[in-house]
Short mmCIF file of C-alpha atoms in Angstrom, two decimals:
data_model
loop_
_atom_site.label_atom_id
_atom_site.label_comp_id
_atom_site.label_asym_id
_atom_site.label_seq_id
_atom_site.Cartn_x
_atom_site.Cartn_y
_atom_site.Cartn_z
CA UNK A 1 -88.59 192.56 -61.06
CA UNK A 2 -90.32 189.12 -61.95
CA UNK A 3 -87.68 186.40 -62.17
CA UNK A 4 -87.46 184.55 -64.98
CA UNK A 5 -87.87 180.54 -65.32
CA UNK A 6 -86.96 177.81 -68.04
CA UNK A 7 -90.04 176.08 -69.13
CA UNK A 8 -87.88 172.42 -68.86
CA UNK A 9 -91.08 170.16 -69.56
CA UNK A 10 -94.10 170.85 -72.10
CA UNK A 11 -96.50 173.08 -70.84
CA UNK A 12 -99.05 171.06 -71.97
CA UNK A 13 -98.06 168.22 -69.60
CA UNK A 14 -100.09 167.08 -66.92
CA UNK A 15 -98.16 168.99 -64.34
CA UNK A 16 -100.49 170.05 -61.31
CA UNK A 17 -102.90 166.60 -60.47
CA UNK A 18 -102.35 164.31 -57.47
CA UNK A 19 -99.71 162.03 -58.69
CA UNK A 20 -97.39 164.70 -59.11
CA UNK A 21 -98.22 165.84 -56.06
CA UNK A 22 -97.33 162.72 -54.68
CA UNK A 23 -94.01 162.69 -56.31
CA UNK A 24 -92.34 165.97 -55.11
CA UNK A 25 -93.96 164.53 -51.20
CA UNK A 26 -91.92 161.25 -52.28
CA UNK A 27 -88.68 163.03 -54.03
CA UNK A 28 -88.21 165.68 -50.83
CA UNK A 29 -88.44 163.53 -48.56
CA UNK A 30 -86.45 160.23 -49.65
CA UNK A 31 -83.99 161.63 -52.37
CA UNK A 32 -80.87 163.67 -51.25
CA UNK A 33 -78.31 164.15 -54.17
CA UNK A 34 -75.04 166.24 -54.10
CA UNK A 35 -74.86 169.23 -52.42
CA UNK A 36 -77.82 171.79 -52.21
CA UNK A 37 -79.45 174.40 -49.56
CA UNK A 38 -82.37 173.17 -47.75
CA UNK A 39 -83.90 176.48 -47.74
CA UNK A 40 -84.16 177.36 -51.65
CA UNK A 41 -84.23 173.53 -52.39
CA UNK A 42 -87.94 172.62 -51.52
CA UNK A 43 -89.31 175.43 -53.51
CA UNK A 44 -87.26 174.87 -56.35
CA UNK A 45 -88.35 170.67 -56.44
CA UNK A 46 -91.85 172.13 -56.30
CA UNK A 47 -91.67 174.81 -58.91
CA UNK A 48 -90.12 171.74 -60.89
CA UNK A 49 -92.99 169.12 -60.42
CA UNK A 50 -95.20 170.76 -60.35
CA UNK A 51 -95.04 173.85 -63.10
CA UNK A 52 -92.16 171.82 -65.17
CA UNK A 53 -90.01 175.50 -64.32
CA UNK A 54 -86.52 175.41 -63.14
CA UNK A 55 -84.12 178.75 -62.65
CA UNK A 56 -81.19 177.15 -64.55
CA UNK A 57 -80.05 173.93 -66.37
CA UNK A 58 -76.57 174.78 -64.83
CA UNK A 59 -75.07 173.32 -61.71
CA UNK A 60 -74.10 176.56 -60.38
CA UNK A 61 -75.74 179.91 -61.49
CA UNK A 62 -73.01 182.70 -62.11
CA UNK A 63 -69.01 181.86 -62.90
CA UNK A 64 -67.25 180.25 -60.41
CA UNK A 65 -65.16 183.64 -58.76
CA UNK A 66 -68.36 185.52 -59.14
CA UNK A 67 -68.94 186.56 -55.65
CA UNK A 68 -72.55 186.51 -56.41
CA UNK A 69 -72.22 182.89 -58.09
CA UNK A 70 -74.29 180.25 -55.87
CA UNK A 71 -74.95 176.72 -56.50
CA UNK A 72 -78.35 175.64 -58.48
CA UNK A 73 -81.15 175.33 -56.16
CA UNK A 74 -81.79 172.26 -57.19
CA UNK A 75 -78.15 171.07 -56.09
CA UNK A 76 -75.14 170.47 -57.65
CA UNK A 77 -76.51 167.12 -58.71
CA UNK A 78 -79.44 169.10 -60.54
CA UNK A 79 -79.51 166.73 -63.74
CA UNK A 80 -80.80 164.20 -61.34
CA UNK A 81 -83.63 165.71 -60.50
CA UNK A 82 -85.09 166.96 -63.85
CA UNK A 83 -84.50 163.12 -64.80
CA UNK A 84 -86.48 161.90 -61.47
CA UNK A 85 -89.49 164.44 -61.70
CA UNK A 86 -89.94 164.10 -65.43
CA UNK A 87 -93.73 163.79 -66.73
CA UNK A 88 -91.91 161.34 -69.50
CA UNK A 89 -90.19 157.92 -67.90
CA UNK A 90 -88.18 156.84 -70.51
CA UNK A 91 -83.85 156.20 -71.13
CA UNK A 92 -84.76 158.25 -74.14
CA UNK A 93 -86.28 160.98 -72.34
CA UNK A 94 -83.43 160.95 -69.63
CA UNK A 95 -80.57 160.68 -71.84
CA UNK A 96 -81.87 163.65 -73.64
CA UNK A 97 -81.40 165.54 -70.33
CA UNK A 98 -78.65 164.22 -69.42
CA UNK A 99 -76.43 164.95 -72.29
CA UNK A 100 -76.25 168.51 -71.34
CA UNK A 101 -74.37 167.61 -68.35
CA UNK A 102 -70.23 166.79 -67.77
CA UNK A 103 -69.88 162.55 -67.85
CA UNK A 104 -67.48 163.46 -64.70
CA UNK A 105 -70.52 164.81 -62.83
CA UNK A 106 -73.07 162.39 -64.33
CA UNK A 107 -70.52 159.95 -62.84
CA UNK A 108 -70.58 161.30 -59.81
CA UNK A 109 -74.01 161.40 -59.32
CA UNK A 110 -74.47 157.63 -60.28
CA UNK A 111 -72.10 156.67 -57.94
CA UNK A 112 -73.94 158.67 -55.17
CA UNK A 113 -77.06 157.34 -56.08
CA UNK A 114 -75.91 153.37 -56.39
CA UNK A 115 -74.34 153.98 -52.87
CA UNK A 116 -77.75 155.19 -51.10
CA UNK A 117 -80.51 153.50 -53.12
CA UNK A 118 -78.70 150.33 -54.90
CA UNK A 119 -80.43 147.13 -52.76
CA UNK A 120 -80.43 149.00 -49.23
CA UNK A 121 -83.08 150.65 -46.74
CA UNK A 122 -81.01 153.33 -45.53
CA UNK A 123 -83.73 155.66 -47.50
CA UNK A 124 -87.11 154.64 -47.98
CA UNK A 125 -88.44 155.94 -52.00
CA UNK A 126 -91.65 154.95 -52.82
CA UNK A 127 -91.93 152.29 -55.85
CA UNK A 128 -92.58 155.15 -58.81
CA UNK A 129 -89.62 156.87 -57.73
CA UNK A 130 -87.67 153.42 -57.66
CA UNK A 131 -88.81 152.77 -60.76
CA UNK A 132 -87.64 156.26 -62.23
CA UNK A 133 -84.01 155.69 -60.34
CA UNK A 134 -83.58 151.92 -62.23
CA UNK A 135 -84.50 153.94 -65.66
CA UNK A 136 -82.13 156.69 -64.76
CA UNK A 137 -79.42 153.95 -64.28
CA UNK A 138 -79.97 152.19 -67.58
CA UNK A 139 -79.44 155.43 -69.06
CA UNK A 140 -75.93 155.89 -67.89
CA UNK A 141 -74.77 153.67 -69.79
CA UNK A 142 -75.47 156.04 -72.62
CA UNK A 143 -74.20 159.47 -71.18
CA UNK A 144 -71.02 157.96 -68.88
CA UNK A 145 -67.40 156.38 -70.05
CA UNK A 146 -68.04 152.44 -70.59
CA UNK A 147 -65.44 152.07 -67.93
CA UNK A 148 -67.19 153.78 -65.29
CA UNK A 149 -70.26 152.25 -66.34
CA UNK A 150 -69.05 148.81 -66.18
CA UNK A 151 -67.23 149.50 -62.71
CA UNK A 152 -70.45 150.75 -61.27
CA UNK A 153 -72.60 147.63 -62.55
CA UNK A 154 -69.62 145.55 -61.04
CA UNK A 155 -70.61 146.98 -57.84
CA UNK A 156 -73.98 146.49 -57.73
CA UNK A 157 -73.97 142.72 -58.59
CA UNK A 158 -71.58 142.56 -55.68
CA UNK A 159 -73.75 144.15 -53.32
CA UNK A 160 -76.57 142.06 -54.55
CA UNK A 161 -74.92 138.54 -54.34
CA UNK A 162 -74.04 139.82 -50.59
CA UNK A 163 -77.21 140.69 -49.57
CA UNK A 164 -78.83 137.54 -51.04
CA UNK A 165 -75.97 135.12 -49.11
CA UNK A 166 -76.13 137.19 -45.21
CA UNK A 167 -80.38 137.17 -45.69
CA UNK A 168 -80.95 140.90 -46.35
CA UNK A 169 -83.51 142.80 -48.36
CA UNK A 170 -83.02 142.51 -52.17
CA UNK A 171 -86.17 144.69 -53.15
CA UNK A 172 -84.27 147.56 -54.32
CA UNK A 173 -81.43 145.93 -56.10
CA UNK A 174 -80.80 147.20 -59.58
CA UNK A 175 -78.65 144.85 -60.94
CA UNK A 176 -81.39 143.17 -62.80
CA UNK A 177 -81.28 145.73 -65.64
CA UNK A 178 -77.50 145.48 -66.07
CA UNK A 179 -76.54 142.25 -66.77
CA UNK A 180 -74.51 143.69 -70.14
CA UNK A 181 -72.92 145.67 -67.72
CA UNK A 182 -72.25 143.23 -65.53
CA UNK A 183 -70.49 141.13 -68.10
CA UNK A 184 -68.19 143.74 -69.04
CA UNK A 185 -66.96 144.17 -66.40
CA UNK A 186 -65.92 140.72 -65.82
CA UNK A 187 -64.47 140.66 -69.07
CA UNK A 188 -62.61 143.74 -67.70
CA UNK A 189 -60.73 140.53 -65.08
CA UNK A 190 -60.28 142.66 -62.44
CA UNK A 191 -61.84 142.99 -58.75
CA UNK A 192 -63.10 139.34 -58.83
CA UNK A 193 -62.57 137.62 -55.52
CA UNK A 194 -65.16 139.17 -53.63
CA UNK A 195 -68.08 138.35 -56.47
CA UNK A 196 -66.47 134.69 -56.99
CA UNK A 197 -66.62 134.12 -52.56
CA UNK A 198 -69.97 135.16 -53.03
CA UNK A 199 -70.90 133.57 -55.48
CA UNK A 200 -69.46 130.39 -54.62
CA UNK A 201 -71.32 130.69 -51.26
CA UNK A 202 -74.50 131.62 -53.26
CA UNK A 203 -74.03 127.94 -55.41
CA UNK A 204 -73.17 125.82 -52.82
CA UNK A 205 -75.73 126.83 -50.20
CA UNK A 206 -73.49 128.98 -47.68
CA UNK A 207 -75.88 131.17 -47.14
CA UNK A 208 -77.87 132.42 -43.84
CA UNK A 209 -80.86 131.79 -44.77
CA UNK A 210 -82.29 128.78 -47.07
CA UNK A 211 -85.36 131.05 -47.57
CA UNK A 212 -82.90 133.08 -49.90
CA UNK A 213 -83.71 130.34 -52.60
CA UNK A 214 -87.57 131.67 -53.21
CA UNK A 215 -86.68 134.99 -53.71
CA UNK A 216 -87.67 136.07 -56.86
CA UNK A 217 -84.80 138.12 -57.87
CA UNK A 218 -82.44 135.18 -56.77
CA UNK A 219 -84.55 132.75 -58.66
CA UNK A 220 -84.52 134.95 -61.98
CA UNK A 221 -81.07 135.49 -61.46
CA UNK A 222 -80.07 131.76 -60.91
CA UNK A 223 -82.55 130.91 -63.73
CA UNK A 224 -80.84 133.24 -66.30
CA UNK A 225 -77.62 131.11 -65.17
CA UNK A 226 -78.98 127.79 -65.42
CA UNK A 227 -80.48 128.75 -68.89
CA UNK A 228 -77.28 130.50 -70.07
CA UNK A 229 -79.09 133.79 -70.75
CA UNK A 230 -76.54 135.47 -69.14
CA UNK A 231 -73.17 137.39 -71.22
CA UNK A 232 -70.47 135.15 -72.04
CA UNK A 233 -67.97 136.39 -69.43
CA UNK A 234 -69.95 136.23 -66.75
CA UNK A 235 -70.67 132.75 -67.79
CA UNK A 236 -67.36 131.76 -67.59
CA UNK A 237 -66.58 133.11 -64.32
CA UNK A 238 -69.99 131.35 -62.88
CA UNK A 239 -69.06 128.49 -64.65
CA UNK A 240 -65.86 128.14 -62.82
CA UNK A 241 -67.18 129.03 -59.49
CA UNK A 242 -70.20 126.25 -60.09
CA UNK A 243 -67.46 123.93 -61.18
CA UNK A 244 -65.52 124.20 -58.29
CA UNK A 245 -68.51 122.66 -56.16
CA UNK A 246 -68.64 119.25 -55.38
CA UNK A 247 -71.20 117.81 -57.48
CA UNK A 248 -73.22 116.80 -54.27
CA UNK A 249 -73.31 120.40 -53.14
CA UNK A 250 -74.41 122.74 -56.09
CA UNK A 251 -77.38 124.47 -56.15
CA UNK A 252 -79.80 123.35 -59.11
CA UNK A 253 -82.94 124.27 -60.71
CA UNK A 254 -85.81 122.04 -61.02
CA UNK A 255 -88.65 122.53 -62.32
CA UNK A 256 -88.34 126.35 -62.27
CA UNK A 257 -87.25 125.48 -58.59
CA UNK A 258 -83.80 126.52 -56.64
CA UNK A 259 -82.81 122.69 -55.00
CA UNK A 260 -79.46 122.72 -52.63
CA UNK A 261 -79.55 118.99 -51.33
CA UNK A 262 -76.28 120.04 -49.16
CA UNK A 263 -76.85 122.68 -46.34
CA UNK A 264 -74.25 123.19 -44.68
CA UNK A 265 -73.31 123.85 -40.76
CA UNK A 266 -72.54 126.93 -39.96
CA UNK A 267 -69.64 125.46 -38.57
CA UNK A 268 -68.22 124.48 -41.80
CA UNK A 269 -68.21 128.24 -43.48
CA UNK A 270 -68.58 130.95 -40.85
CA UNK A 271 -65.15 132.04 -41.12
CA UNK A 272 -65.92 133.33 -36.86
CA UNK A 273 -66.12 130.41 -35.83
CA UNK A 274 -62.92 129.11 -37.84
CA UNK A 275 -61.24 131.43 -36.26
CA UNK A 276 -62.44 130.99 -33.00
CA UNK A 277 -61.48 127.41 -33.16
CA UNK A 278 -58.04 127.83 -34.14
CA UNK A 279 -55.70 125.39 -35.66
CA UNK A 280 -56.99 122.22 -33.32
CA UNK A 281 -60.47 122.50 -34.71
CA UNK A 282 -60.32 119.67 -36.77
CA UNK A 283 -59.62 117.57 -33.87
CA UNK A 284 -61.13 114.65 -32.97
CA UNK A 285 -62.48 116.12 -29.47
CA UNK A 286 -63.71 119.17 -31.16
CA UNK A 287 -67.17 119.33 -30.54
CA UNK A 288 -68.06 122.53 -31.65
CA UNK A 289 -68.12 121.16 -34.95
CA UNK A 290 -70.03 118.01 -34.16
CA UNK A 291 -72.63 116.46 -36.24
CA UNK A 292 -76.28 116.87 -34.90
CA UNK A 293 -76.69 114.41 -31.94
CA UNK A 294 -77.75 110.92 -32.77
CA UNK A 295 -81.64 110.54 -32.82
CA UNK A 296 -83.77 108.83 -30.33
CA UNK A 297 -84.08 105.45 -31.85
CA UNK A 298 -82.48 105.66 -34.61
CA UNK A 299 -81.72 103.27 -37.09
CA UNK A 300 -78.50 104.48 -38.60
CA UNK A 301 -77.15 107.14 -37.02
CA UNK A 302 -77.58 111.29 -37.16
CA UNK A 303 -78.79 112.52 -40.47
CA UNK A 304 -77.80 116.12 -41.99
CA UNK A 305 -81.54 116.81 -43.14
CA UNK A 306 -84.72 115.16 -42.13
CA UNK A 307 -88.04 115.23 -43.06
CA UNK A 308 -90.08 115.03 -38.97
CA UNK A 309 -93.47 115.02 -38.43
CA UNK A 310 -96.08 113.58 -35.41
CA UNK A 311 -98.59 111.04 -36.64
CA UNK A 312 -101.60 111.34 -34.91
CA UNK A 313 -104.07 108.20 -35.06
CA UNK A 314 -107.39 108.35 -34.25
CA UNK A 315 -107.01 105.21 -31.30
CA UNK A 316 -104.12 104.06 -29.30
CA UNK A 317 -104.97 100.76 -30.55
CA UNK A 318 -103.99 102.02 -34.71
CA UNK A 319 -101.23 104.13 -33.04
CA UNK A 320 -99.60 100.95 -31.65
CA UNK A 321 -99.88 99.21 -35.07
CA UNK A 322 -98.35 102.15 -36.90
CA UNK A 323 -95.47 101.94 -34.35
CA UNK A 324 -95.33 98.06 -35.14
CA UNK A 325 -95.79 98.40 -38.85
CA UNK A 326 -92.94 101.16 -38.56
CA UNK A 327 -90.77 99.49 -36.65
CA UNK A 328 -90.62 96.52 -38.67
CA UNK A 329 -92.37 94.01 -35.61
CA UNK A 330 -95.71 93.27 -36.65
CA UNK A 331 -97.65 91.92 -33.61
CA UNK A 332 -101.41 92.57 -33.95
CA UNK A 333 -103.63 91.75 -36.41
CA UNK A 334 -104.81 95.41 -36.86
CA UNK A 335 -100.90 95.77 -38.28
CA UNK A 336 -101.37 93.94 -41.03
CA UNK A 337 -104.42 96.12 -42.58
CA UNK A 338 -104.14 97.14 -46.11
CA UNK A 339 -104.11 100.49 -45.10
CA UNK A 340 -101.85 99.92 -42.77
CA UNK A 341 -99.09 98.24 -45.29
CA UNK A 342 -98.87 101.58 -47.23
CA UNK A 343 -96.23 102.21 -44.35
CA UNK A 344 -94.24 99.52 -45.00
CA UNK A 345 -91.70 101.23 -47.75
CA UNK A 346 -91.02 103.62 -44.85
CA UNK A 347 -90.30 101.07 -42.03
CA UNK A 348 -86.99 101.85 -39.77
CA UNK A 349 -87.19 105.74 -39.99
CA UNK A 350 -84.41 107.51 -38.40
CA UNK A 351 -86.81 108.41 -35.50
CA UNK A 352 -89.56 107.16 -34.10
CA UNK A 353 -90.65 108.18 -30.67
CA UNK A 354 -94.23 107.75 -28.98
CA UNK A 355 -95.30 111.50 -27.82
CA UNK A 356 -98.97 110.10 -26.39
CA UNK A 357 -101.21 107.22 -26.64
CA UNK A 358 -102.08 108.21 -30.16
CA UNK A 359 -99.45 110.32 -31.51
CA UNK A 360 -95.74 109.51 -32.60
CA UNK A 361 -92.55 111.28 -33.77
CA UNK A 362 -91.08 110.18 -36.80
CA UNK A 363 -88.18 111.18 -38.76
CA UNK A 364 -86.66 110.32 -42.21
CA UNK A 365 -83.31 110.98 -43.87
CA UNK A 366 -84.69 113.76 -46.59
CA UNK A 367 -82.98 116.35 -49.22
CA UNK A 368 -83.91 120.37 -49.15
CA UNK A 369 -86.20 119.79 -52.44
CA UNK A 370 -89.16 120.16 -52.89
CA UNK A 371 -89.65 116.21 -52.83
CA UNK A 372 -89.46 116.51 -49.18
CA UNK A 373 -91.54 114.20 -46.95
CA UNK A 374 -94.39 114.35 -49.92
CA UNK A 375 -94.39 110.21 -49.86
CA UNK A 376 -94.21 109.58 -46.50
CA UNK A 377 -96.56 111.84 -46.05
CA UNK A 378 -98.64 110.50 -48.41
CA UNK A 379 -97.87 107.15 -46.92
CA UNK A 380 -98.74 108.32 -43.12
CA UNK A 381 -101.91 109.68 -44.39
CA UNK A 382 -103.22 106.55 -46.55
CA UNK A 383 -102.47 104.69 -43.18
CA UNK A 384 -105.18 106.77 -41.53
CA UNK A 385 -103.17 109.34 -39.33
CA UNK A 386 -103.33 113.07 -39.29
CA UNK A 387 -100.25 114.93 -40.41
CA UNK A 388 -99.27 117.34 -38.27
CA UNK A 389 -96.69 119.72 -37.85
CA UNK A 390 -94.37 118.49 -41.25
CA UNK A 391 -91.40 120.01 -41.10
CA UNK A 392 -87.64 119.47 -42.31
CA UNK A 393 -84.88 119.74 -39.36
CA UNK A 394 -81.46 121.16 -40.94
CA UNK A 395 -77.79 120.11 -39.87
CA UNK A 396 -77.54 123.64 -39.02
CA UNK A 397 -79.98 123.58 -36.73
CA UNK A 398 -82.87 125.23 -38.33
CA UNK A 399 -86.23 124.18 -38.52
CA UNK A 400 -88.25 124.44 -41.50
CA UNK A 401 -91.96 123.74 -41.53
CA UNK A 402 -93.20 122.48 -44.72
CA UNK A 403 -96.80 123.47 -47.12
CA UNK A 404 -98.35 122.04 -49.67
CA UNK A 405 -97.52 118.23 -49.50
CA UNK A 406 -100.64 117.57 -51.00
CA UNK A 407 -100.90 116.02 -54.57
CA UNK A 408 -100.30 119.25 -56.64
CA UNK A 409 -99.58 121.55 -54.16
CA UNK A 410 -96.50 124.04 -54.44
CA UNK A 411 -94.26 123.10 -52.08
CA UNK A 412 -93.22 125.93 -49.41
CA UNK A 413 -91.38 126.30 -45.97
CA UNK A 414 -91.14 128.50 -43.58
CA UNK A 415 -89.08 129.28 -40.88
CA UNK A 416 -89.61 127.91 -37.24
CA UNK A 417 -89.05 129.47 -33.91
CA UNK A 418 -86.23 127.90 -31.94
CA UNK A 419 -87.31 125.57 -29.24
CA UNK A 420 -86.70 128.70 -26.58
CA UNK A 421 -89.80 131.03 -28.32
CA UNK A 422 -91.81 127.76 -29.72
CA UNK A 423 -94.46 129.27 -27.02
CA UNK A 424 -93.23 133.25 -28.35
CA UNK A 425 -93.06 133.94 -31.52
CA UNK A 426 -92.74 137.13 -31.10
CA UNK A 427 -89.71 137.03 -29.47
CA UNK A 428 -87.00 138.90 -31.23
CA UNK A 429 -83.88 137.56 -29.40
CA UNK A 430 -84.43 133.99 -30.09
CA UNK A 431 -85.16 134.44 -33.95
CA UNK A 432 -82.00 132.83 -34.86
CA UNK A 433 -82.37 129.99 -32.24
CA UNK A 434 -80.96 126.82 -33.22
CA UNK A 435 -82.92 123.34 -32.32
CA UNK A 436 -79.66 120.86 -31.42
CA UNK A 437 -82.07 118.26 -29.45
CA UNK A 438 -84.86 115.72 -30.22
CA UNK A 439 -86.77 116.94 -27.30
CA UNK A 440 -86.13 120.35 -28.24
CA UNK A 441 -87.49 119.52 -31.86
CA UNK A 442 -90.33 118.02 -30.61
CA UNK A 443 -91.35 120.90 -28.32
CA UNK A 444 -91.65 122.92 -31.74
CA UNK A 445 -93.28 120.28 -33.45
CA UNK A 446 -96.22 120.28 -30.76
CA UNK A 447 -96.51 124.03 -30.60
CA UNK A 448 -96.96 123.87 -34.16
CA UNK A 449 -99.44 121.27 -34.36
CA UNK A 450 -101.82 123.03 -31.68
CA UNK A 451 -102.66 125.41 -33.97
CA UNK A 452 -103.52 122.85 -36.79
CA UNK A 453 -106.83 122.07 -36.92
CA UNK A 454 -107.97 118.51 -36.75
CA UNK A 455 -108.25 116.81 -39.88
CA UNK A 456 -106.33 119.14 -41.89
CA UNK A 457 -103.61 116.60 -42.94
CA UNK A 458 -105.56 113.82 -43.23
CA UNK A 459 -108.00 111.28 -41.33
CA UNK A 460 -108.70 107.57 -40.16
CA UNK A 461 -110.10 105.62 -43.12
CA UNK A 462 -113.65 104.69 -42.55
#
């Protein structure tokens, strides 16, 4: 005897083509919701995808002390699915599904699928079925109590202000489409001191990575904040937290730009290494904590942030009258040339160091904006040397090399290799390297610059 099916999508739809195809591939091999058997659950997926047929709407087919009761091949989580392979993507369509089902097991399954899929890697869905999980979760908040709703949107901002602050993938966060959520449950005033740590680490630059700051989901966030297009509770509490922040240390936005001029050691947050130091680490003879060492030359002291790059002239004669020009001791007649004067507003950088006949090291004091090094770039360049190898040098220890200078450019960084793997970059173990020494700086600096081609930055006047 035939079994009989429920037609659960039109029959008209568009049910047996490639992209659907695709889909059930996609959904049996990257979605795993509540409890099902393997063996009846792959033909059941495809019957659904691909005919729009499933056995039964029900979680589990036959009462529950029927001996020959069994759960629905598509799972115990079954509403899931028929939301996930729909033909229509829409919270309409979804919540019209979903409204069959218990809001205790709709809860459940939300909370499943925020735990696997929210802003992680652990499973690997391709974007259309990413995009079909975000819909599904706007929808809860239609089908679910407001309490558990709010509670699970809670969640997911926290996970995403901890993967944006310890540098992990925030690709497949869905916060972004619960920000009403989000503010409820802050009105809610409970659970807060993990989201305001964050948070506060998130504002004030605490974070692993600087990079975080050109994310685009960390920029649209911060961006709804800074414009106050965010719900009045959650306001407040980022309010407060931004408040807290000595003025010198908050993030800001500029020019649709995330600017923190403070970046901090590692030293000064990494609650390890607090603890590892113990009660005498704010000792004078402490020197784990110690500022970055004192730069060759330098004029007043160590710096937190610099702006480095090696001047290249074209003759060790104009290299010598940079150096003169620079260092404030005009000597040669060549060191007065108009061209050469344009370095005069930079005289008595914070480093200056002859690398060759014709190339130097210099370093200025310089904020993490994108400001950075543009003038005295500008400045080496009108004076007739090549640019090479910009790049800002962090109190942390990281090295930044900078793009776009240029008049107009955008301005960009990206990470350096620590002076171990300047000469491998792709070695793994010394990703998070940390550049403590001048000479150690400079070894990046020239690795850099041999792959710059001559000329790039800029050239002798003629």
């Amino acid at each position: 005897m035939a079994q009989d099916f429920i037609q659960i999508y039109p029959p008209d739809a568009a049910l047996r083509t490639e992209a659907r195809q695709q889909l059930y591939t996609d959904l049996l091999e990257n979605v795993e919701l509540g409890e099902f058997k393997k063996k009846t659950f792959a033909p059941a997926l495809k019957r659904l995808c691909l005919e729009g047929q499933i056995e039964s709407r029900d979680e589990r087919i036959g009462a529950l002390r029927d001996p020959a009761g069994r759960i629905n091949p598509l799972g115990t989580y079954v509403h899931a699915y028929l939301c996930l392979a729909s033909p229509v993507v829409s919270e309409e369509a979804f919540a019209a599904i979903l409204r069959h089902y218990r809001p205790q097991s709709l809860t459940d399954m939300a909370i499943e699928l925020v735990r696997y899929f929210d802003g992680t890697r652990l499973r690997h869905p391709g974007p259309q079925v990413f995009l079909r999980m975000r819909c599904l979760v706007r929808t809860l908040a239609q089908v679910i109590p407001a309490t558990s709703f709010q509670y699970l949107c809670g969640d997911m901002f926290s996970r995403f202000l901890s993967r944006a602050c310890h540098d992990e993938s925030l690709d497949n966060c869905m916060v972004s489409d619960c920000w009403d959520g989000v503010d409820q449950f802050v009105g809610m005033g409970r659970d807060m001191e993990s989201i305001h740590t964050l948070a506060t680490d998130l504002f004030s630059g605490k974070v692993r990575q600087p990079a975080i700051y050109q994310d685009s989901h960390v920029v649209l966030f911060c961006t709804r904040y800074f414009q106050r297009q965010l719900g009045p509770h959650l306001l407040a509490l980022l309010d407060a937290v931004y408040q807290a922040i000595l003025a010198g240390q908050r993030l800001r936005l500029e020019q649709g730009v995330l600017v923190v001029k403070h970046i901090p050691r590692r030293e000064e947050w990494d609650d390890d290494a607090d603890e590892a130091a113990g009660d005498d680490s704010a000792g004078p003879g402490n020197s784990d904590s110690a500022q970055a060492p004192a730069l060759a030359d330098a004029s007043s002291g160590p710096i937190g942030t610099g702006f480095f790059c090696l001047a290249r002239s074209a003759t060790p004669a104009h290299s010598r009258a940079v150096e003169n020009t620079l260092r404030g001791t005009v000597a040669q007649p060549e060191s007065t040339a108009p061209h050469i004067l344009a370095l005069a507003p930079f005289a008595g950088p914070e480093a200056l160091q002859r690398v060759d006949a014709t190339t130097l090291l210099l370093g200025w004091e310089a904020e993490f904006a994108p400001e950075a090094g543009r003038d005295a770039a500008a400045a080496c360049t009108a004076a007739g040397c090549q640019v090479l190898a910009p790049a800002l040098w962090l109190e942390s220890g990281e090295v930044l090399h900078l793009h776009g200078l240029g008049p107009g450019e955008p301005w960009r960084f990206s990470r350096a290799h620590g002076a171990n793997s300047a000469n491998s970059a792709t070695d793994k173990e010394d990703d998070d390297a940390e550049v403590r020494e001048l000479p150690d700086l400079l070894a990046v600096l020239l690795a850099r610059a041999d792959g710059e081609s001559p000329g790039q930055q800029g050239a002798p006047p003629r």
